[in-house]
Short mmCIF file of the N, C-alpha and C atoms (twelve columns), coordinates in Angstrom:
data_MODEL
# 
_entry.id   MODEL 
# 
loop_
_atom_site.group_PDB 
_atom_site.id 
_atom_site.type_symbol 
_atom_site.label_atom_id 
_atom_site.label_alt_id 
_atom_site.label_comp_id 
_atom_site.label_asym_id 
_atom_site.label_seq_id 
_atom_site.Cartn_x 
_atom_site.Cartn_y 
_atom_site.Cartn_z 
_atom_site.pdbx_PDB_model_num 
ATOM 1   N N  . UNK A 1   3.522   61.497 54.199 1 
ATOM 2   C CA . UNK A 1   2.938   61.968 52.949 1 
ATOM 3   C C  . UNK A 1   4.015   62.651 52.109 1 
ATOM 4   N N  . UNK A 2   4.677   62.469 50.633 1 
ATOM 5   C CA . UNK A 2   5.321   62.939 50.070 1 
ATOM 6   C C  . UNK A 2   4.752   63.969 48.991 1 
ATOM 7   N N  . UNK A 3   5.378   64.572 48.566 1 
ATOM 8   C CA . UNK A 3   5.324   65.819 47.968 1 
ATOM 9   C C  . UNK A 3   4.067   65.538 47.252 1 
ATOM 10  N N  . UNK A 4   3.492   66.611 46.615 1 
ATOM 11  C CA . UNK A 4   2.112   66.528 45.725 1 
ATOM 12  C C  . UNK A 4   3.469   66.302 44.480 1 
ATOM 13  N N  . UNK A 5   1.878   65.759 43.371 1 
ATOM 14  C CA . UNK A 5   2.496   65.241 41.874 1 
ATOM 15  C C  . UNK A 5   2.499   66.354 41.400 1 
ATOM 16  N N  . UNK A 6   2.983   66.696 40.513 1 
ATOM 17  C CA . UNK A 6   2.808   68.026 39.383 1 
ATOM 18  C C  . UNK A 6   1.659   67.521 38.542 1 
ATOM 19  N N  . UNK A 7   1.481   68.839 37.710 1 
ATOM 20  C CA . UNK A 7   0.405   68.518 36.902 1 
ATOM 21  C C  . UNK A 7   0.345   67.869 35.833 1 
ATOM 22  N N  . UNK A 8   1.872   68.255 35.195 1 
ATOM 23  C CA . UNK A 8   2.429   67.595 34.495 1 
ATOM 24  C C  . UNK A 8   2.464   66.103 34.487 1 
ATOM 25  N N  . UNK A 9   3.197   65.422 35.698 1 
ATOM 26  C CA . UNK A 9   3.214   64.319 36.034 1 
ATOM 27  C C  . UNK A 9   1.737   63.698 36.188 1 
ATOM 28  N N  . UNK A 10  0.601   64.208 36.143 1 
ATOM 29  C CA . UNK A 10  -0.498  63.448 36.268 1 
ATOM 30  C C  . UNK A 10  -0.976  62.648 35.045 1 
ATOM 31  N N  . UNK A 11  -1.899  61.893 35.559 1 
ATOM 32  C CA . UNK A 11  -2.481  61.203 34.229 1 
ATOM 33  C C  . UNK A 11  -3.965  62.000 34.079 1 
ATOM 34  N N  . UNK A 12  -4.644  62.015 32.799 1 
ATOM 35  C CA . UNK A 12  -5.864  62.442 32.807 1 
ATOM 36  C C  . UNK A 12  -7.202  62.326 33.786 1 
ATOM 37  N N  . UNK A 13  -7.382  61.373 34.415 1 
ATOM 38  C CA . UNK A 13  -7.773  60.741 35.430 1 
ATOM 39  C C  . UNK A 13  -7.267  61.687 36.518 1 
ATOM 40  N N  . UNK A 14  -6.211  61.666 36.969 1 
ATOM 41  C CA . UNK A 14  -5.886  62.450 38.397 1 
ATOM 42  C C  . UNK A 14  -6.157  63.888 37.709 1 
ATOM 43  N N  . UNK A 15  -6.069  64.542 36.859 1 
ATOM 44  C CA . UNK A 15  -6.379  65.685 36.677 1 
ATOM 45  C C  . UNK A 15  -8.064  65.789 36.501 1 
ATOM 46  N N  . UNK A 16  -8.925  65.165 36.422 1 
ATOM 47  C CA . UNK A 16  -10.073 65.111 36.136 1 
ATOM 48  C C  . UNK A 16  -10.626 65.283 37.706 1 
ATOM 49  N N  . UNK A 17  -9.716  64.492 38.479 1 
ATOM 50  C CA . UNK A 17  -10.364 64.336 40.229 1 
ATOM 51  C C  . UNK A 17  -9.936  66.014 40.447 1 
ATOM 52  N N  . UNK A 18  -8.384  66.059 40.734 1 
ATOM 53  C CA . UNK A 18  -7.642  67.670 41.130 1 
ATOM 54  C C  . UNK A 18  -8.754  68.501 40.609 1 
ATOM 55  N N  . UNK A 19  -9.633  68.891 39.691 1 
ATOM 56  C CA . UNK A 19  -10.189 69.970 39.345 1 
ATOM 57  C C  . UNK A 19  -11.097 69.725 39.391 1 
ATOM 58  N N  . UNK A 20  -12.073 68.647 40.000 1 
ATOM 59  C CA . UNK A 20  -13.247 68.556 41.004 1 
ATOM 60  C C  . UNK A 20  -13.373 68.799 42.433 1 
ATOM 61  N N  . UNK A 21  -11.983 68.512 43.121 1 
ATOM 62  C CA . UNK A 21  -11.434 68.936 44.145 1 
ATOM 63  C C  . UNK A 21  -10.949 70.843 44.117 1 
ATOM 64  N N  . UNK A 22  -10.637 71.075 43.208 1 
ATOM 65  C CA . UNK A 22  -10.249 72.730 43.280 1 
ATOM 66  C C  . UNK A 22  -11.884 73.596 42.841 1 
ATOM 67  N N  . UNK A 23  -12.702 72.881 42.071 1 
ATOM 68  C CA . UNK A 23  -13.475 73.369 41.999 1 
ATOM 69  C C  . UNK A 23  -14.381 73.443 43.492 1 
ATOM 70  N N  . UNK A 24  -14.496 72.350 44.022 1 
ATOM 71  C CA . UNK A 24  -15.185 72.527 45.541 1 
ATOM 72  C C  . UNK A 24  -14.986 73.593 46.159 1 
ATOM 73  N N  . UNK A 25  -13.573 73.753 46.560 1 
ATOM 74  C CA . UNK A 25  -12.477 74.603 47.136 1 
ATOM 75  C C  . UNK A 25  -13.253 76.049 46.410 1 
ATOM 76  N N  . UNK A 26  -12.970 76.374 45.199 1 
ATOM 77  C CA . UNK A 26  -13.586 77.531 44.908 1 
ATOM 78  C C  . UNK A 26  -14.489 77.961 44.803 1 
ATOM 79  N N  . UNK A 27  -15.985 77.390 44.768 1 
ATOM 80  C CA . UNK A 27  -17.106 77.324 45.426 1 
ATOM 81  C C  . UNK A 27  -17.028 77.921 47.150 1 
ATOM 82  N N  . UNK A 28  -16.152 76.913 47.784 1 
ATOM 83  C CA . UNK A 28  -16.781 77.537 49.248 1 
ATOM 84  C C  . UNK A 28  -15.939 78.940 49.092 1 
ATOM 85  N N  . UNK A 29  -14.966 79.065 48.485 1 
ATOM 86  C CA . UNK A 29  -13.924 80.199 48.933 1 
ATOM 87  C C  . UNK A 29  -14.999 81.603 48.063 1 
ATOM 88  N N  . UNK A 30  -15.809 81.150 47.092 1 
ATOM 89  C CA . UNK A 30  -16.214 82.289 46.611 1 
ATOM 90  C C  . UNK A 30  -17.521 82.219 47.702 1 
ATOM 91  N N  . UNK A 31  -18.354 81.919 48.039 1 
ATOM 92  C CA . UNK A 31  -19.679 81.608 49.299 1 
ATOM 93  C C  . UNK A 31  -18.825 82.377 50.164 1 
ATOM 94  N N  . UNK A 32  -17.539 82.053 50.994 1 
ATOM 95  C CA . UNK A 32  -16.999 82.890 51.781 1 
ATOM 96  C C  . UNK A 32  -16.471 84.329 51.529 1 
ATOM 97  N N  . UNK A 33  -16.626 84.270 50.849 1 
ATOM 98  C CA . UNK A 33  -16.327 86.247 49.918 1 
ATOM 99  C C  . UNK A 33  -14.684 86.002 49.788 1 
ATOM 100 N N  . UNK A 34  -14.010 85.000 49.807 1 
ATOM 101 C CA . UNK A 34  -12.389 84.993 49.606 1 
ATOM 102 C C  . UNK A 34  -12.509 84.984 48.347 1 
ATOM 103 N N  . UNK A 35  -11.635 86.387 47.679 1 
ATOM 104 C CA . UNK A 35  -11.524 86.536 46.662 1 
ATOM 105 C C  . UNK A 35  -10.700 86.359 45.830 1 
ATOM 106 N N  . UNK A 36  -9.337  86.766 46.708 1 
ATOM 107 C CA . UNK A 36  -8.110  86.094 46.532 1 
ATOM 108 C C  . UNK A 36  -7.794  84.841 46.291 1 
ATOM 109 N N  . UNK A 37  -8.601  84.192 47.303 1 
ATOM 110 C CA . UNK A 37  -8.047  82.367 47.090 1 
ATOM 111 C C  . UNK A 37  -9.146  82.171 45.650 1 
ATOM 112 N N  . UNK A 38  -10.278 82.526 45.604 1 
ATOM 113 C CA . UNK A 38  -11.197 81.942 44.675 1 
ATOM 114 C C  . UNK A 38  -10.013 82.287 43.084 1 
ATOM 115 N N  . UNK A 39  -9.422  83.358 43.113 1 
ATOM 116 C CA . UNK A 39  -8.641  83.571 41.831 1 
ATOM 117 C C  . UNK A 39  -7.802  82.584 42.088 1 
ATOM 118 N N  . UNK A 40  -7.144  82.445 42.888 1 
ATOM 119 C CA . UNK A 40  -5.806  81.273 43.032 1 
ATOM 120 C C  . UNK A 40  -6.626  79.458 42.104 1 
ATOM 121 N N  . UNK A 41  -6.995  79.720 43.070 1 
ATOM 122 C CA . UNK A 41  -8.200  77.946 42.809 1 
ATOM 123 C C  . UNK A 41  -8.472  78.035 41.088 1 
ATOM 124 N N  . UNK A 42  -9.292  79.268 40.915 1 
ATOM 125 C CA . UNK A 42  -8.970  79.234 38.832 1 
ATOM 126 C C  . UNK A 42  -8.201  78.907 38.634 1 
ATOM 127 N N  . UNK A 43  -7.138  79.983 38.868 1 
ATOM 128 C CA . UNK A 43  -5.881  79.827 38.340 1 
ATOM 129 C C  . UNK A 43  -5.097  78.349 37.921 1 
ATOM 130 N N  . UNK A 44  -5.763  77.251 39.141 1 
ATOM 131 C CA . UNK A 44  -4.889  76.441 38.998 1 
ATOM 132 C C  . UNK A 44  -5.737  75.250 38.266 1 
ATOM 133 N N  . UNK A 45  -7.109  75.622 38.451 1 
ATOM 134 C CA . UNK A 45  -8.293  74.851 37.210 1 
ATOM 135 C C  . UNK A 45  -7.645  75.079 36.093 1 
ATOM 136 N N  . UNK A 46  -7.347  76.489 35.844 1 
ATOM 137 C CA . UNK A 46  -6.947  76.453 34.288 1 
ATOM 138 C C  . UNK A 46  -5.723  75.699 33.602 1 
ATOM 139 N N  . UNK A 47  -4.434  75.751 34.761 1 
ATOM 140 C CA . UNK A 47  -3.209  75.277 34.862 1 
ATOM 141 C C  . UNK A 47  -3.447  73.600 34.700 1 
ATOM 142 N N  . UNK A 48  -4.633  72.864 35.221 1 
ATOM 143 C CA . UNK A 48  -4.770  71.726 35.275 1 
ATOM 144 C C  . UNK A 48  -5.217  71.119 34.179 1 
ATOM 145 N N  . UNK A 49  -6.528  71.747 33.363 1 
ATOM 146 C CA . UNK A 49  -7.031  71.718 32.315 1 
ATOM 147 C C  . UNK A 49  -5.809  71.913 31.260 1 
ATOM 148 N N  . UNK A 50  -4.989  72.769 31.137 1 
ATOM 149 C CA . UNK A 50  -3.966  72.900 29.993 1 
ATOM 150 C C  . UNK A 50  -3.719  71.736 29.660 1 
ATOM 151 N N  . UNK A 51  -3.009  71.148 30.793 1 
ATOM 152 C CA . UNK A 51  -2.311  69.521 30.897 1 
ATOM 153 C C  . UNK A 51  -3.077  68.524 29.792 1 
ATOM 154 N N  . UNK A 52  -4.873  68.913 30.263 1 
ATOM 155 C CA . UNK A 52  -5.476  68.069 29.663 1 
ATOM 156 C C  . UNK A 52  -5.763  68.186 27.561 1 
ATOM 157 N N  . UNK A 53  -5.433  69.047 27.455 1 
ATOM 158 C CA . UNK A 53  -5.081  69.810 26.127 1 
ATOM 159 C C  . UNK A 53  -4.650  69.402 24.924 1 
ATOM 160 N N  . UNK A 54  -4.556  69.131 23.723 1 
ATOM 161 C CA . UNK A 54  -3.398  68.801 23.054 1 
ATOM 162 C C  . UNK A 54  -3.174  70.169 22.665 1 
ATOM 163 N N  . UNK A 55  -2.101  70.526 22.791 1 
ATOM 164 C CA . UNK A 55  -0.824  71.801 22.174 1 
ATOM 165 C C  . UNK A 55  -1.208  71.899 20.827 1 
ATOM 166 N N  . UNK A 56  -1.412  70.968 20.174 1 
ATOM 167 C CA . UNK A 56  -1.452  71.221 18.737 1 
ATOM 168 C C  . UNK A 56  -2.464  71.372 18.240 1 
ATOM 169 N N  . UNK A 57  -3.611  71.533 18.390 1 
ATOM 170 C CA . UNK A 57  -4.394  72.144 18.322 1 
ATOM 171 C C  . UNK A 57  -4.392  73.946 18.229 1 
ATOM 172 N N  . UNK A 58  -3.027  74.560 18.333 1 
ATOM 173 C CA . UNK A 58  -2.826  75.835 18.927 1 
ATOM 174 C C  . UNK A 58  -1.496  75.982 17.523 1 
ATOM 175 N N  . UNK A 59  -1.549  77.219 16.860 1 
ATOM 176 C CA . UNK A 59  -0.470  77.320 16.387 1 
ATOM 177 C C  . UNK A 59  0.118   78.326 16.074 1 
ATOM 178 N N  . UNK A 60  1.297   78.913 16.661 1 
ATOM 179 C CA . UNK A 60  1.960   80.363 16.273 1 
ATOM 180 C C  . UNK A 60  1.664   81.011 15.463 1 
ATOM 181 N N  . UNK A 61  1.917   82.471 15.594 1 
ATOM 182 C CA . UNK A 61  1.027   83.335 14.558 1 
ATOM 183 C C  . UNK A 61  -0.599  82.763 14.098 1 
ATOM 184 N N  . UNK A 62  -1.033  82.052 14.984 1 
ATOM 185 C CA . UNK A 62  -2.793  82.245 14.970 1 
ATOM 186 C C  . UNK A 62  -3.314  82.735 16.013 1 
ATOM 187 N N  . UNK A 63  -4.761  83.326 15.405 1 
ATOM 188 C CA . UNK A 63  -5.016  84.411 16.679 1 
ATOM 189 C C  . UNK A 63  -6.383  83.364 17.389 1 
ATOM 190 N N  . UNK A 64  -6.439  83.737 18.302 1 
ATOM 191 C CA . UNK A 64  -7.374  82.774 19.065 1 
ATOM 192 C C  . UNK A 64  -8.012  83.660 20.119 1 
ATOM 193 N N  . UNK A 65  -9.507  83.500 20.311 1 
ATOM 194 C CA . UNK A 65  -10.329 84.181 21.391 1 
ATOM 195 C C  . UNK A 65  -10.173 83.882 22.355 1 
ATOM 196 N N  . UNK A 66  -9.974  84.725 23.561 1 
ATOM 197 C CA . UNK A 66  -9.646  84.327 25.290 1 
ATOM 198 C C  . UNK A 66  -11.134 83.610 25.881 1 
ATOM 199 N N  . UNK A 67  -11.041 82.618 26.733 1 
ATOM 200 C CA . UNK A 67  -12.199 82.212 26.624 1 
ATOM 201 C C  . UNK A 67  -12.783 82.918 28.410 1 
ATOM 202 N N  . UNK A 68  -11.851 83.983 28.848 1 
ATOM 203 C CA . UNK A 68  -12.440 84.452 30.311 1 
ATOM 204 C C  . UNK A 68  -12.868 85.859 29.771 1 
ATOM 205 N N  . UNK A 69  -12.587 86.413 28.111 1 
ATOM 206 C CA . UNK A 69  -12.593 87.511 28.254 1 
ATOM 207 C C  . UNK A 69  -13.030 87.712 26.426 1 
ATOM 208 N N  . UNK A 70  -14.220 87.295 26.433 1 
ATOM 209 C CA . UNK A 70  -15.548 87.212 25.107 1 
ATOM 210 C C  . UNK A 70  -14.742 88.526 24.269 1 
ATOM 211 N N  . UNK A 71  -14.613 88.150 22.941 1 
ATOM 212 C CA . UNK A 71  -14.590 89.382 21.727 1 
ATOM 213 C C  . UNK A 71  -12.795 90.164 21.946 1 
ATOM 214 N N  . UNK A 72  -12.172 89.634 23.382 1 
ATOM 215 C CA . UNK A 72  -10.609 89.866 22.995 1 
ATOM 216 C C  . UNK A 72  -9.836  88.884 22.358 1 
ATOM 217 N N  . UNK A 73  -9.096  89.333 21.529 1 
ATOM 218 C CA . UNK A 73  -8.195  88.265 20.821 1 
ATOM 219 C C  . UNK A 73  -6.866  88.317 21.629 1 
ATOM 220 N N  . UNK A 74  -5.853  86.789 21.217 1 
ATOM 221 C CA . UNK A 74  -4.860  86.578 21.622 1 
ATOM 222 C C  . UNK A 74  -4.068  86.085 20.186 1 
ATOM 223 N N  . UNK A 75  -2.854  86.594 20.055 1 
ATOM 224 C CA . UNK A 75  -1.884  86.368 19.004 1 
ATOM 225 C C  . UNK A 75  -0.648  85.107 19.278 1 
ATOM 226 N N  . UNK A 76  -0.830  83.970 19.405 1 
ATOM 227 C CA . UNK A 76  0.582   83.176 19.661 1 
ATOM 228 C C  . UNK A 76  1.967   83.524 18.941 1 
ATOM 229 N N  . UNK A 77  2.880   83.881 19.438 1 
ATOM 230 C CA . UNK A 77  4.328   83.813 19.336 1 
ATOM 231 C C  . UNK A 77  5.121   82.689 19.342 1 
ATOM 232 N N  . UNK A 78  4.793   81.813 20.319 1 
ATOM 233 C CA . UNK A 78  5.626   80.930 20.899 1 
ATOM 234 C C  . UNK A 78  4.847   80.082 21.856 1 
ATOM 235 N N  . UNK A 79  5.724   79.004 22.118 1 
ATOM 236 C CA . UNK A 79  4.935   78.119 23.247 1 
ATOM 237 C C  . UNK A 79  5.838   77.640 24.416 1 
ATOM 238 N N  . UNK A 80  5.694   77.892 25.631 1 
ATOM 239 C CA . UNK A 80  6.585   77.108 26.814 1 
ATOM 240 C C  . UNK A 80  5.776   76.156 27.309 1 
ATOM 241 N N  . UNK A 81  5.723   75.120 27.535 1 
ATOM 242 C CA . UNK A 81  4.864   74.096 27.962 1 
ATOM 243 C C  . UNK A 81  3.686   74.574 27.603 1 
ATOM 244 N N  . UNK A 82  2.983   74.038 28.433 1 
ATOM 245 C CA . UNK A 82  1.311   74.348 28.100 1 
ATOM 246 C C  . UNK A 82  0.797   76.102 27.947 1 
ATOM 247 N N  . UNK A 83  1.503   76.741 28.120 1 
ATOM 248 C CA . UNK A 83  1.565   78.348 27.858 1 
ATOM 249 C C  . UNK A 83  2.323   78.520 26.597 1 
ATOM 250 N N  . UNK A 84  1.164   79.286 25.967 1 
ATOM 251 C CA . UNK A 84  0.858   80.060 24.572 1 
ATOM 252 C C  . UNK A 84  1.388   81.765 25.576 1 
ATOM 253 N N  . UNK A 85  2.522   81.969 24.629 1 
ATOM 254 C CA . UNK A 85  3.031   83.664 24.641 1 
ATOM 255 C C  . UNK A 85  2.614   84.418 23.272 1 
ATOM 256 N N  . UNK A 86  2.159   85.409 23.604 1 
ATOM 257 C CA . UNK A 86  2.280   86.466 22.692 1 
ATOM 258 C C  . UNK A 86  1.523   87.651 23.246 1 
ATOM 259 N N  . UNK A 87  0.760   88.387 22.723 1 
ATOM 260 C CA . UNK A 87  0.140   89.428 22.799 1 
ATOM 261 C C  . UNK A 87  -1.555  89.389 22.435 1 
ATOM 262 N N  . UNK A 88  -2.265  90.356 23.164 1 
ATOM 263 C CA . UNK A 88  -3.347  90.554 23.643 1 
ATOM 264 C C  . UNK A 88  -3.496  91.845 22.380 1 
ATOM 265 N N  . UNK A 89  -4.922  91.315 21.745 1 
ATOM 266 C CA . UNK A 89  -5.066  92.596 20.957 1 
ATOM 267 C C  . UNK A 89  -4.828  94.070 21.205 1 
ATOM 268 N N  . UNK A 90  -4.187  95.065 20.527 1 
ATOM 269 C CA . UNK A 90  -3.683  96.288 21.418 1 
ATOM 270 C C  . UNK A 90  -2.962  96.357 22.186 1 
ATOM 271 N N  . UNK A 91  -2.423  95.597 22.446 1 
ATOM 272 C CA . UNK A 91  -1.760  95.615 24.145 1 
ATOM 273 C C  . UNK A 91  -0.262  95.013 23.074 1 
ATOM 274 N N  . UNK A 92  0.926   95.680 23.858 1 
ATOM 275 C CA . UNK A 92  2.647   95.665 23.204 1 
ATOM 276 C C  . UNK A 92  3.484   94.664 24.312 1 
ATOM 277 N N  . UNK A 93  2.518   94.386 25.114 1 
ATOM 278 C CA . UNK A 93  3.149   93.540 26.302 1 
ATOM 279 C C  . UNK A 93  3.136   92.228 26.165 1 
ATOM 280 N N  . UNK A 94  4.015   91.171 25.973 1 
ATOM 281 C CA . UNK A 94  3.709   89.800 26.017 1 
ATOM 282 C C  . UNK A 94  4.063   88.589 27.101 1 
ATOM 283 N N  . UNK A 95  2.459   87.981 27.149 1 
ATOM 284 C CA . UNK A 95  1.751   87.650 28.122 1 
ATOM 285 C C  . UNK A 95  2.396   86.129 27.676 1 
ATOM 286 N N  . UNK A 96  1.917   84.944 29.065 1 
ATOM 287 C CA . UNK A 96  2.322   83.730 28.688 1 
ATOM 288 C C  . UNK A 96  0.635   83.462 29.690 1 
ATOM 289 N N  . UNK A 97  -0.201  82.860 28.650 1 
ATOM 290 C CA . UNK A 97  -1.262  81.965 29.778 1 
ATOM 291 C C  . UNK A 97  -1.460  80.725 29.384 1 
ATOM 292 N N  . UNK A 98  -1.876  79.872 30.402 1 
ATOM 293 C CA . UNK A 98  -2.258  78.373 29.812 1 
ATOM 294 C C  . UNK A 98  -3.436  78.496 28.467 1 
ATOM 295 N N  . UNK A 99  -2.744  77.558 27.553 1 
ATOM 296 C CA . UNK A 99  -3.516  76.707 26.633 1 
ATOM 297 C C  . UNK A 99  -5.246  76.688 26.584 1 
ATOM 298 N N  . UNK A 100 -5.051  76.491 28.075 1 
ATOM 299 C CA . UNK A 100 -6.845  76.445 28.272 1 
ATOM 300 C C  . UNK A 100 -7.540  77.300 28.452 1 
ATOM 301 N N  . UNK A 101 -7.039  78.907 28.556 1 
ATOM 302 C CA . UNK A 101 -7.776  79.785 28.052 1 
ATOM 303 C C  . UNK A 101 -7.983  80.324 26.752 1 
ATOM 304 N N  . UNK A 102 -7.891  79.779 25.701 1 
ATOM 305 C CA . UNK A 102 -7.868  79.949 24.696 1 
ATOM 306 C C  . UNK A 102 -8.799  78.848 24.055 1 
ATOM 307 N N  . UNK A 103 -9.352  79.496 23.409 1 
ATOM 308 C CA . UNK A 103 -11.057 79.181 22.776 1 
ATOM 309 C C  . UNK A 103 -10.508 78.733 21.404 1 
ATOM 310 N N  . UNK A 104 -10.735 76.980 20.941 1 
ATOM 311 C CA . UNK A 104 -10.213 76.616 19.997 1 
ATOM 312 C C  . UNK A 104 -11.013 76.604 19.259 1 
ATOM 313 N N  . UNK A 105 -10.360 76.525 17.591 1 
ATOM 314 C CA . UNK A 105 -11.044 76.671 17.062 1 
ATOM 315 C C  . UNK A 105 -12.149 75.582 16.163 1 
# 
């Protein structure tokens, strides 16, 4: 068995299966009270979903609603792959999260 694909490297299709498969996974892991893994398993729903995304839809200096976290805003700066950087309303710290938490408009 050789290495897993990236997410990148997938086609829409294999990312559509991967996050029916991670969703299972986080289902039993949250039923089992694993709390830790159940964040991991998001984490990588969301990472998978980005992929599925178009970027442009998203554009620097626009502010966009977090979609895990209702009525906070997010400010884009910049973009590294599928991660939108900038800052969190109030907050001086800048964050990099996938694309797909961000509630388009």
């Amino acid at each position: 068995m050789g290495m897993p694909k990236r997410y990148s490297e997938m086609t829409p299709h294999e990312l559509r299966e991967e996050i029916g498969v991670l969703k299972e996974q986080a289902v039993k892991a949250e039923q089992l009270g694993i709390v830790n893994e159940f964040d991991v398993l998001m984490r990588k729903m969301a990472m998978a979903r980005a992929y599925m995304i178009d970027i442009n839809k998203f554009h620097i200096g626009e502010i966009y609603e977090l979609v895990e976290e209702p009525g906070v805003v997010f400010k884009i700066t910049y973009f590294n792959g599928v991660f939108a950087w900038g800052y969190k309303q109030n907050d001086n710290e800048e964050i990099g999260i996938p694309i797909s938490l961000l509630q388009e408009k």
